[in-house]
Short mmCIF file of N, CA and C and ligand atoms in Angstrom, two decimals:
data_model
loop_
_atom_site.label_atom_id
_atom_site.label_comp_id
_atom_site.label_asym_id
_atom_site.label_seq_id
_atom_site.Cartn_x
_atom_site.Cartn_y
_atom_site.Cartn_z
N MET A 1 -39.68 -0.29 -13.87
CA MET A 1 -38.32 0.17 -13.62
C MET A 1 -37.88 1.20 -14.65
N SER A 2 -37.26 2.30 -14.18
CA SER A 2 -36.78 3.29 -15.14
C SER A 2 -35.38 2.91 -15.65
N LYS A 3 -34.91 3.69 -16.58
CA LYS A 3 -33.61 3.39 -17.21
C LYS A 3 -32.46 3.57 -16.23
N PRO A 4 -31.44 2.75 -16.32
CA PRO A 4 -30.28 2.94 -15.42
C PRO A 4 -29.57 4.27 -15.67
N LEU A 5 -29.17 4.91 -14.59
CA LEU A 5 -28.44 6.18 -14.67
C LEU A 5 -26.94 5.98 -14.46
N ILE A 6 -26.62 4.90 -13.76
CA ILE A 6 -25.22 4.63 -13.46
C ILE A 6 -24.85 3.27 -14.05
N GLY A 7 -23.69 3.23 -14.66
CA GLY A 7 -23.16 1.95 -15.14
C GLY A 7 -22.00 1.53 -14.26
N ILE A 8 -22.13 0.35 -13.64
CA ILE A 8 -20.99 -0.20 -12.89
C ILE A 8 -20.35 -1.27 -13.77
N LEU A 9 -19.09 -1.04 -14.10
CA LEU A 9 -18.35 -1.97 -14.95
C LEU A 9 -17.20 -2.56 -14.16
N MET A 10 -16.98 -3.85 -14.32
CA MET A 10 -15.87 -4.49 -13.61
C MET A 10 -14.97 -5.19 -14.61
N GLY A 11 -13.67 -5.10 -14.38
CA GLY A 11 -12.72 -5.77 -15.26
C GLY A 11 -12.87 -7.27 -15.21
N SER A 12 -13.42 -7.78 -14.10
CA SER A 12 -13.62 -9.22 -13.94
C SER A 12 -14.71 -9.45 -12.90
N ASP A 13 -15.34 -10.62 -12.97
CA ASP A 13 -16.32 -10.94 -11.93
C ASP A 13 -15.63 -11.12 -10.58
N SER A 14 -14.29 -11.26 -10.58
CA SER A 14 -13.60 -11.37 -9.29
C SER A 14 -13.59 -10.03 -8.54
N ASP A 15 -13.99 -8.95 -9.22
CA ASP A 15 -14.12 -7.64 -8.55
C ASP A 15 -15.48 -7.48 -7.85
N LEU A 16 -16.37 -8.43 -8.10
CA LEU A 16 -17.78 -8.23 -7.71
C LEU A 16 -17.99 -8.05 -6.20
N LYS A 17 -17.24 -8.84 -5.42
CA LYS A 17 -17.44 -8.74 -3.97
C LYS A 17 -17.19 -7.29 -3.52
N VAL A 18 -16.10 -6.72 -3.98
CA VAL A 18 -15.79 -5.32 -3.62
C VAL A 18 -16.84 -4.38 -4.22
N MET A 19 -17.15 -4.58 -5.48
CA MET A 19 -18.00 -3.62 -6.19
C MET A 19 -19.47 -3.69 -5.77
N SER A 20 -19.83 -4.78 -5.08
CA SER A 20 -21.22 -4.86 -4.60
C SER A 20 -21.49 -3.72 -3.60
N GLU A 21 -20.42 -3.18 -3.00
CA GLU A 21 -20.61 -2.05 -2.06
C GLU A 21 -21.11 -0.80 -2.79
N ALA A 22 -20.69 -0.62 -4.03
CA ALA A 22 -21.19 0.51 -4.82
C ALA A 22 -22.66 0.29 -5.15
N ALA A 23 -22.97 -0.94 -5.53
CA ALA A 23 -24.35 -1.28 -5.87
C ALA A 23 -25.27 -1.05 -4.68
N LYS A 24 -24.80 -1.45 -3.49
CA LYS A 24 -25.62 -1.29 -2.27
C LYS A 24 -25.93 0.19 -2.00
N VAL A 25 -24.93 1.05 -2.21
CA VAL A 25 -25.16 2.49 -1.99
C VAL A 25 -26.23 3.00 -2.96
N LEU A 26 -26.11 2.59 -4.22
CA LEU A 26 -27.08 3.07 -5.21
C LEU A 26 -28.49 2.58 -4.87
N GLU A 27 -28.57 1.35 -4.38
CA GLU A 27 -29.88 0.83 -3.95
C GLU A 27 -30.42 1.64 -2.78
N GLU A 28 -29.53 1.94 -1.84
CA GLU A 28 -29.94 2.71 -0.65
C GLU A 28 -30.52 4.06 -1.06
N PHE A 29 -29.97 4.68 -2.11
CA PHE A 29 -30.46 5.99 -2.54
C PHE A 29 -31.52 5.89 -3.63
N GLY A 30 -31.88 4.68 -3.98
CA GLY A 30 -32.95 4.49 -4.97
C GLY A 30 -32.53 4.91 -6.38
N VAL A 31 -31.25 4.74 -6.69
CA VAL A 31 -30.75 5.11 -8.02
C VAL A 31 -30.66 3.85 -8.90
N GLU A 32 -31.26 3.92 -10.08
CA GLU A 32 -31.20 2.78 -11.00
C GLU A 32 -29.79 2.62 -11.58
N PHE A 33 -29.34 1.39 -11.65
CA PHE A 33 -28.00 1.16 -12.20
C PHE A 33 -27.98 -0.16 -12.96
N GLU A 34 -26.95 -0.31 -13.78
CA GLU A 34 -26.69 -1.61 -14.41
C GLU A 34 -25.30 -2.03 -13.98
N ILE A 35 -25.08 -3.33 -13.93
CA ILE A 35 -23.77 -3.81 -13.49
C ILE A 35 -23.35 -4.98 -14.38
N THR A 36 -22.12 -4.90 -14.88
CA THR A 36 -21.67 -5.97 -15.77
C THR A 36 -20.14 -6.04 -15.79
N VAL A 37 -19.64 -7.03 -16.51
CA VAL A 37 -18.20 -7.24 -16.63
C VAL A 37 -17.77 -6.82 -18.04
N CYS A 38 -16.63 -6.16 -18.10
CA CYS A 38 -16.11 -5.71 -19.39
C CYS A 38 -14.63 -5.41 -19.18
N SER A 39 -13.78 -6.02 -19.95
CA SER A 39 -12.35 -5.85 -19.70
C SER A 39 -11.68 -5.01 -20.78
N ALA A 40 -10.87 -4.07 -20.33
CA ALA A 40 -10.14 -3.21 -21.28
C ALA A 40 -9.21 -4.04 -22.15
N HIS A 41 -8.70 -5.15 -21.59
CA HIS A 41 -7.72 -5.95 -22.32
C HIS A 41 -8.30 -7.19 -22.96
N ARG A 42 -9.22 -7.86 -22.24
CA ARG A 42 -9.76 -9.13 -22.75
C ARG A 42 -10.92 -8.91 -23.72
N THR A 43 -11.65 -7.81 -23.55
CA THR A 43 -12.77 -7.52 -24.45
C THR A 43 -12.71 -6.05 -24.88
N PRO A 44 -11.66 -5.68 -25.60
CA PRO A 44 -11.49 -4.26 -25.93
C PRO A 44 -12.62 -3.69 -26.80
N ASP A 45 -13.17 -4.51 -27.69
CA ASP A 45 -14.25 -4.00 -28.56
C ASP A 45 -15.50 -3.70 -27.73
N ARG A 46 -15.79 -4.61 -26.80
CA ARG A 46 -16.96 -4.40 -25.93
C ARG A 46 -16.76 -3.16 -25.06
N ALA A 47 -15.52 -2.96 -24.60
CA ALA A 47 -15.24 -1.78 -23.76
C ALA A 47 -15.48 -0.50 -24.55
N HIS A 48 -15.00 -0.48 -25.79
CA HIS A 48 -15.19 0.72 -26.62
C HIS A 48 -16.67 0.94 -26.92
N GLU A 49 -17.36 -0.13 -27.22
CA GLU A 49 -18.80 -0.05 -27.52
C GLU A 49 -19.57 0.48 -26.30
N TYR A 50 -19.22 -0.02 -25.13
CA TYR A 50 -19.91 0.41 -23.90
C TYR A 50 -19.72 1.91 -23.69
N ALA A 51 -18.47 2.35 -23.77
CA ALA A 51 -18.17 3.75 -23.48
C ALA A 51 -18.79 4.67 -24.54
N SER A 52 -18.72 4.27 -25.78
CA SER A 52 -19.16 5.19 -26.83
C SER A 52 -20.68 5.26 -26.97
N THR A 53 -21.41 4.32 -26.37
CA THR A 53 -22.87 4.37 -26.44
C THR A 53 -23.51 4.76 -25.11
N ALA A 54 -22.70 4.92 -24.07
CA ALA A 54 -23.23 5.12 -22.71
C ALA A 54 -24.10 6.38 -22.61
N LEU A 55 -23.63 7.48 -23.17
CA LEU A 55 -24.37 8.75 -23.10
C LEU A 55 -25.72 8.61 -23.80
N LYS A 56 -25.70 8.05 -24.98
CA LYS A 56 -26.92 7.87 -25.77
C LYS A 56 -27.91 6.98 -25.05
N ARG A 57 -27.41 6.01 -24.32
CA ARG A 57 -28.29 5.07 -23.61
C ARG A 57 -28.87 5.67 -22.34
N GLY A 58 -28.42 6.87 -21.98
CA GLY A 58 -29.03 7.56 -20.83
C GLY A 58 -28.23 7.48 -19.54
N LEU A 59 -27.06 6.85 -19.60
CA LEU A 59 -26.23 6.81 -18.38
C LEU A 59 -25.71 8.21 -18.07
N LYS A 60 -25.51 8.49 -16.79
CA LYS A 60 -25.00 9.81 -16.36
C LYS A 60 -23.58 9.70 -15.81
N VAL A 61 -23.26 8.54 -15.25
CA VAL A 61 -21.94 8.33 -14.65
C VAL A 61 -21.54 6.88 -14.89
N ILE A 62 -20.25 6.66 -15.15
CA ILE A 62 -19.74 5.29 -15.22
C ILE A 62 -18.78 5.07 -14.06
N ILE A 63 -18.98 3.97 -13.36
CA ILE A 63 -18.03 3.55 -12.32
C ILE A 63 -17.32 2.32 -12.88
N ALA A 64 -15.98 2.37 -12.92
CA ALA A 64 -15.26 1.24 -13.51
C ALA A 64 -14.17 0.76 -12.56
N SER A 65 -14.16 -0.55 -12.33
CA SER A 65 -13.16 -1.12 -11.43
C SER A 65 -12.20 -2.01 -12.21
N ALA A 66 -10.97 -2.08 -11.74
CA ALA A 66 -10.02 -3.05 -12.27
C ALA A 66 -8.86 -3.19 -11.30
N GLY A 67 -8.22 -4.36 -11.33
CA GLY A 67 -7.03 -4.58 -10.53
C GLY A 67 -5.83 -4.74 -11.45
N GLY A 68 -4.64 -4.69 -10.90
CA GLY A 68 -3.42 -4.87 -11.70
C GLY A 68 -3.18 -3.70 -12.63
N ALA A 69 -2.95 -4.01 -13.90
CA ALA A 69 -2.79 -2.96 -14.93
C ALA A 69 -4.19 -2.43 -15.23
N ALA A 70 -4.66 -1.56 -14.35
CA ALA A 70 -6.09 -1.22 -14.31
C ALA A 70 -6.43 -0.11 -15.29
N HIS A 71 -6.75 -0.49 -16.52
CA HIS A 71 -6.96 0.50 -17.57
C HIS A 71 -8.43 0.72 -17.92
N LEU A 72 -9.33 -0.03 -17.27
CA LEU A 72 -10.74 0.04 -17.71
C LEU A 72 -11.34 1.44 -17.56
N ALA A 73 -11.13 2.06 -16.40
CA ALA A 73 -11.71 3.40 -16.20
C ALA A 73 -11.13 4.38 -17.21
N GLY A 74 -9.84 4.30 -17.44
CA GLY A 74 -9.19 5.19 -18.40
C GLY A 74 -9.69 4.98 -19.82
N VAL A 75 -9.90 3.73 -20.19
CA VAL A 75 -10.42 3.43 -21.53
C VAL A 75 -11.84 3.99 -21.66
N MET A 76 -12.63 3.84 -20.59
CA MET A 76 -13.99 4.43 -20.61
C MET A 76 -13.89 5.93 -20.84
N ALA A 77 -13.04 6.58 -20.03
CA ALA A 77 -12.94 8.04 -20.08
C ALA A 77 -12.48 8.53 -21.46
N GLY A 78 -11.70 7.70 -22.14
CA GLY A 78 -11.21 8.08 -23.46
C GLY A 78 -12.30 8.13 -24.53
N SER A 79 -13.40 7.41 -24.29
CA SER A 79 -14.42 7.30 -25.34
C SER A 79 -15.79 7.78 -24.92
N THR A 80 -15.86 8.58 -23.84
CA THR A 80 -17.15 9.16 -23.45
C THR A 80 -16.91 10.54 -22.84
N THR A 81 -17.95 11.36 -22.86
CA THR A 81 -17.86 12.66 -22.17
C THR A 81 -18.51 12.56 -20.78
N LEU A 82 -19.02 11.39 -20.43
CA LEU A 82 -19.62 11.22 -19.10
C LEU A 82 -18.51 11.21 -18.04
N PRO A 83 -18.85 11.63 -16.80
CA PRO A 83 -17.86 11.48 -15.74
C PRO A 83 -17.60 10.01 -15.45
N VAL A 84 -16.32 9.68 -15.27
CA VAL A 84 -15.93 8.29 -14.99
C VAL A 84 -15.26 8.25 -13.62
N ILE A 85 -15.74 7.33 -12.80
CA ILE A 85 -15.14 7.12 -11.47
C ILE A 85 -14.40 5.79 -11.51
N GLY A 86 -13.14 5.82 -11.13
CA GLY A 86 -12.33 4.60 -11.18
C GLY A 86 -12.15 4.02 -9.78
N VAL A 87 -12.30 2.70 -9.69
CA VAL A 87 -12.07 2.00 -8.42
C VAL A 87 -10.90 1.03 -8.60
N PRO A 88 -9.74 1.37 -8.02
CA PRO A 88 -8.61 0.44 -8.10
C PRO A 88 -8.84 -0.74 -7.15
N ILE A 89 -8.66 -1.95 -7.69
CA ILE A 89 -8.93 -3.16 -6.90
C ILE A 89 -7.63 -3.75 -6.36
N ASP A 90 -7.67 -4.17 -5.12
CA ASP A 90 -6.51 -4.83 -4.51
C ASP A 90 -6.44 -6.27 -5.00
N TRP A 91 -5.78 -6.46 -6.11
CA TRP A 91 -5.62 -7.81 -6.70
C TRP A 91 -4.18 -8.27 -6.49
N LYS A 92 -3.20 -7.45 -6.88
CA LYS A 92 -1.77 -7.70 -6.62
C LYS A 92 -1.19 -6.44 -6.00
N LEU A 93 0.01 -6.56 -5.42
CA LEU A 93 0.77 -5.41 -4.90
C LEU A 93 -0.06 -4.53 -3.97
N ASN A 94 -0.97 -5.13 -3.23
CA ASN A 94 -1.87 -4.41 -2.31
C ASN A 94 -2.68 -3.33 -3.02
N GLY A 95 -2.84 -3.45 -4.31
CA GLY A 95 -3.68 -2.51 -5.05
C GLY A 95 -2.96 -1.26 -5.52
N LEU A 96 -1.67 -1.15 -5.18
CA LEU A 96 -0.93 0.06 -5.55
C LEU A 96 -0.79 0.19 -7.07
N ASP A 97 -0.56 -0.95 -7.73
CA ASP A 97 -0.47 -0.93 -9.20
C ASP A 97 -1.77 -0.39 -9.81
N ALA A 98 -2.90 -0.88 -9.29
CA ALA A 98 -4.20 -0.46 -9.83
C ALA A 98 -4.47 1.01 -9.52
N LEU A 99 -4.08 1.43 -8.31
CA LEU A 99 -4.29 2.83 -7.93
C LEU A 99 -3.58 3.76 -8.90
N LEU A 100 -2.31 3.45 -9.15
CA LEU A 100 -1.53 4.32 -10.03
C LEU A 100 -2.04 4.25 -11.47
N SER A 101 -2.36 3.04 -11.94
CA SER A 101 -2.83 2.96 -13.34
C SER A 101 -4.18 3.63 -13.53
N THR A 102 -4.99 3.66 -12.47
CA THR A 102 -6.30 4.30 -12.61
C THR A 102 -6.19 5.82 -12.50
N ALA A 103 -5.35 6.27 -11.57
CA ALA A 103 -5.32 7.71 -11.26
C ALA A 103 -4.45 8.52 -12.22
N GLN A 104 -3.37 7.92 -12.72
CA GLN A 104 -2.38 8.73 -13.45
C GLN A 104 -2.76 8.92 -14.92
N MET A 105 -3.87 9.57 -15.13
CA MET A 105 -4.38 9.78 -16.50
C MET A 105 -3.70 10.97 -17.16
N PRO A 106 -3.60 10.94 -18.47
CA PRO A 106 -3.00 12.09 -19.16
C PRO A 106 -3.94 13.30 -19.11
N PRO A 107 -3.37 14.51 -19.13
CA PRO A 107 -4.20 15.72 -19.12
C PRO A 107 -5.23 15.67 -20.25
N GLY A 108 -6.47 16.01 -19.92
CA GLY A 108 -7.54 16.00 -20.92
C GLY A 108 -8.50 14.84 -20.75
N ILE A 109 -8.06 13.79 -20.04
CA ILE A 109 -8.91 12.59 -19.88
C ILE A 109 -8.99 12.25 -18.39
N PRO A 110 -9.82 12.98 -17.63
CA PRO A 110 -9.84 12.73 -16.18
C PRO A 110 -10.58 11.45 -15.79
N VAL A 111 -10.07 10.80 -14.76
CA VAL A 111 -10.80 9.72 -14.08
C VAL A 111 -10.81 10.09 -12.59
N ALA A 112 -11.99 10.21 -12.02
CA ALA A 112 -12.11 10.52 -10.59
C ALA A 112 -11.83 9.24 -9.82
N THR A 113 -10.63 9.13 -9.28
CA THR A 113 -10.20 7.86 -8.69
C THR A 113 -10.44 7.85 -7.18
N VAL A 114 -11.15 6.84 -6.71
CA VAL A 114 -11.35 6.69 -5.26
C VAL A 114 -10.23 5.80 -4.71
N GLY A 115 -10.25 5.56 -3.42
CA GLY A 115 -9.20 4.76 -2.80
C GLY A 115 -9.25 3.29 -3.24
N ILE A 116 -8.22 2.55 -2.87
CA ILE A 116 -8.15 1.12 -3.21
C ILE A 116 -9.35 0.39 -2.60
N ASP A 117 -10.08 -0.33 -3.42
CA ASP A 117 -11.32 -1.02 -3.02
C ASP A 117 -12.39 -0.03 -2.53
N GLY A 118 -12.30 1.20 -2.95
CA GLY A 118 -13.22 2.25 -2.44
C GLY A 118 -14.56 2.28 -3.15
N ALA A 119 -15.17 1.13 -3.30
CA ALA A 119 -16.43 1.04 -4.06
C ALA A 119 -17.57 1.82 -3.42
N LYS A 120 -17.59 1.84 -2.10
CA LYS A 120 -18.67 2.58 -1.41
C LYS A 120 -18.58 4.07 -1.76
N ASN A 121 -17.36 4.61 -1.69
CA ASN A 121 -17.19 6.02 -2.03
C ASN A 121 -17.50 6.29 -3.50
N ALA A 122 -17.20 5.31 -4.35
CA ALA A 122 -17.52 5.48 -5.77
C ALA A 122 -19.04 5.61 -5.95
N GLY A 123 -19.78 4.77 -5.24
CA GLY A 123 -21.25 4.85 -5.29
C GLY A 123 -21.74 6.20 -4.79
N LEU A 124 -21.16 6.63 -3.67
CA LEU A 124 -21.58 7.92 -3.09
C LEU A 124 -21.24 9.09 -4.01
N LEU A 125 -20.06 9.04 -4.60
CA LEU A 125 -19.67 10.12 -5.51
C LEU A 125 -20.60 10.16 -6.73
N ALA A 126 -20.99 9.00 -7.22
CA ALA A 126 -21.93 8.95 -8.34
C ALA A 126 -23.27 9.58 -7.94
N VAL A 127 -23.72 9.28 -6.72
CA VAL A 127 -24.98 9.86 -6.24
C VAL A 127 -24.82 11.39 -6.11
N GLN A 128 -23.67 11.83 -5.61
CA GLN A 128 -23.43 13.26 -5.46
C GLN A 128 -23.45 13.98 -6.82
N ILE A 129 -22.92 13.32 -7.83
CA ILE A 129 -22.94 13.93 -9.17
C ILE A 129 -24.39 14.07 -9.65
N LEU A 130 -25.17 13.00 -9.47
CA LEU A 130 -26.58 13.06 -9.88
C LEU A 130 -27.33 14.12 -9.07
N ALA A 131 -26.96 14.26 -7.80
CA ALA A 131 -27.68 15.16 -6.89
C ALA A 131 -27.51 16.64 -7.27
N THR A 132 -26.53 16.96 -8.10
CA THR A 132 -26.38 18.36 -8.53
C THR A 132 -27.59 18.81 -9.36
N ALA A 133 -28.33 17.82 -9.90
CA ALA A 133 -29.51 18.17 -10.70
C ALA A 133 -30.75 17.46 -10.16
N ASP A 134 -30.73 17.09 -8.88
CA ASP A 134 -31.85 16.32 -8.31
C ASP A 134 -31.97 16.68 -6.82
N ALA A 135 -32.93 17.54 -6.52
CA ALA A 135 -33.07 18.07 -5.16
C ALA A 135 -33.40 16.96 -4.16
N ASP A 136 -34.18 15.98 -4.60
CA ASP A 136 -34.56 14.89 -3.71
C ASP A 136 -33.32 14.08 -3.28
N LEU A 137 -32.47 13.81 -4.25
CA LEU A 137 -31.24 13.08 -3.94
C LEU A 137 -30.32 13.92 -3.03
N ALA A 138 -30.27 15.23 -3.31
CA ALA A 138 -29.42 16.12 -2.49
C ALA A 138 -29.90 16.09 -1.05
N ASN A 139 -31.20 16.07 -0.88
CA ASN A 139 -31.79 16.00 0.46
C ASN A 139 -31.44 14.69 1.16
N LYS A 140 -31.53 13.60 0.42
CA LYS A 140 -31.17 12.28 0.98
C LYS A 140 -29.70 12.26 1.39
N LEU A 141 -28.85 12.90 0.56
CA LEU A 141 -27.41 12.95 0.90
C LEU A 141 -27.18 13.74 2.18
N GLY A 142 -27.96 14.82 2.34
CA GLY A 142 -27.85 15.61 3.56
C GLY A 142 -28.20 14.76 4.78
N ASN A 143 -29.29 14.02 4.67
CA ASN A 143 -29.70 13.14 5.78
C ASN A 143 -28.65 12.07 6.06
N TYR A 144 -28.06 11.55 5.00
CA TYR A 144 -27.02 10.52 5.14
C TYR A 144 -25.86 11.06 5.97
N LYS A 145 -25.44 12.29 5.66
CA LYS A 145 -24.31 12.89 6.38
C LYS A 145 -24.68 13.16 7.84
N THR A 146 -25.92 13.60 8.07
CA THR A 146 -26.36 13.87 9.43
C THR A 146 -26.33 12.59 10.26
N THR A 147 -26.86 11.51 9.69
CA THR A 147 -26.88 10.22 10.40
C THR A 147 -25.46 9.76 10.71
N MET A 148 -24.56 9.96 9.75
CA MET A 148 -23.17 9.55 9.94
C MET A 148 -22.55 10.34 11.10
N ALA A 149 -22.79 11.64 11.10
CA ALA A 149 -22.24 12.50 12.16
C ALA A 149 -22.79 12.09 13.52
N GLU A 150 -24.08 11.77 13.56
CA GLU A 150 -24.70 11.35 14.83
C GLU A 150 -24.02 10.08 15.36
N GLY A 151 -23.73 9.17 14.44
CA GLY A 151 -23.06 7.92 14.82
C GLY A 151 -21.70 8.19 15.46
N VAL A 152 -20.94 9.09 14.86
CA VAL A 152 -19.60 9.42 15.39
C VAL A 152 -19.74 10.11 16.75
N ASN A 153 -20.69 11.05 16.84
CA ASN A 153 -20.88 11.78 18.11
C ASN A 153 -21.26 10.84 19.24
N LYS A 154 -22.08 9.85 18.92
CA LYS A 154 -22.50 8.86 19.93
C LYS A 154 -21.28 8.09 20.45
N LYS A 155 -20.42 7.70 19.52
CA LYS A 155 -19.21 6.96 19.90
C LYS A 155 -18.30 7.83 20.77
N ALA A 156 -18.16 9.08 20.38
CA ALA A 156 -17.30 10.01 21.13
C ALA A 156 -17.82 10.16 22.56
N GLU A 157 -19.14 10.32 22.68
CA GLU A 157 -19.77 10.50 23.99
C GLU A 157 -19.53 9.27 24.87
N LYS A 158 -19.72 8.08 24.27
CA LYS A 158 -19.55 6.83 25.00
C LYS A 158 -18.09 6.68 25.46
N LEU A 159 -17.16 6.95 24.56
CA LEU A 159 -15.73 6.82 24.88
C LEU A 159 -15.32 7.79 25.98
N GLU A 160 -15.81 9.02 25.87
CA GLU A 160 -15.46 10.03 26.88
C GLU A 160 -16.03 9.65 28.25
N LYS A 161 -17.23 9.05 28.24
CA LYS A 161 -17.89 8.69 29.49
C LYS A 161 -17.24 7.46 30.13
N GLU A 162 -16.96 6.45 29.31
CA GLU A 162 -16.51 5.17 29.86
C GLU A 162 -14.99 5.09 30.04
N GLY A 163 -14.24 5.88 29.27
CA GLY A 163 -12.78 5.73 29.24
C GLY A 163 -12.42 4.61 28.28
N TYR A 164 -11.17 4.60 27.81
CA TYR A 164 -10.84 3.71 26.70
C TYR A 164 -10.88 2.23 27.06
N LYS A 165 -10.53 1.88 28.35
CA LYS A 165 -10.47 0.45 28.71
C LYS A 165 -11.86 -0.18 28.66
N LYS A 166 -12.80 0.47 29.34
CA LYS A 166 -14.17 -0.06 29.37
C LYS A 166 -14.77 -0.06 27.96
N TYR A 167 -14.46 0.98 27.23
CA TYR A 167 -14.98 1.10 25.86
C TYR A 167 -14.54 -0.10 25.01
N LEU A 168 -13.25 -0.45 25.16
CA LEU A 168 -12.72 -1.58 24.39
C LEU A 168 -13.37 -2.89 24.81
N GLU A 169 -13.59 -3.03 26.15
CA GLU A 169 -14.23 -4.26 26.65
C GLU A 169 -15.63 -4.43 26.11
N ASN A 170 -16.36 -3.31 26.01
CA ASN A 170 -17.76 -3.36 25.59
C ASN A 170 -17.97 -3.30 24.08
N LYS A 171 -16.89 -3.19 23.34
CA LYS A 171 -17.01 -3.00 21.89
C LYS A 171 -17.52 -4.25 21.19
C1 RP5 B 201 -8.34 -7.12 -13.73
O1 RP5 B 201 -7.55 -8.21 -13.38
C2 RP5 B 201 -9.67 -7.40 -13.09
O2 RP5 B 201 -10.36 -6.21 -12.86
C3 RP5 B 201 -9.31 -8.12 -11.83
O3 RP5 B 201 -9.20 -7.21 -10.73
C4 RP5 B 201 -7.94 -8.71 -12.13
C5 RP5 B 201 -7.93 -10.23 -12.15
O4 RP5 B 201 -8.92 -10.72 -13.02
P1 RP5 B 201 -9.31 -12.28 -13.06
O5 RP5 B 201 -8.07 -13.01 -13.50
O6 RP5 B 201 -9.74 -12.64 -11.66
O7 RP5 B 201 -10.44 -12.41 -14.04
O8 RP5 B 201 -8.44 -6.93 -15.08
#
């Protein structure tokens, strides 16, 4: 096994069900990753240690999830030059609190924030970042998009042919 390129960090193991979607995407694209729990508030020293050593350890992107007062991605971004992707978790307030705390970073410290529980997109965005310097990954991403488009076109064709009532019955 080669060294992990992506670090998936979760504010709590209660984020794992959502964040497993990011892990699945990375597996699908054959990207090595590490996944662990680290809290901006409950384990601040560990959070700082993780962020400040991530580049040296060979990571290229950090994906960080948190719910509520979701500061983990922002804390990561404050202590590394690596790109940080934030995943706001729907824990309270339908995830709106986490969305705002993750996205509203001060100028100079960006966090690329995906949608609430948007772990799949976080995984894909991480792959896209790696793909800027990896032709094989870029090719796989192209195929991924083609397959997705084919799926939508198939649905459109079926709906147009059957009409909406039959389509709903057969769904
Ligand atoms: C956040 O608080 C975590 O990321 C989680 O989404 C939420 C609740 O954490 P637990 O109380 O379930 O550990 O920091």
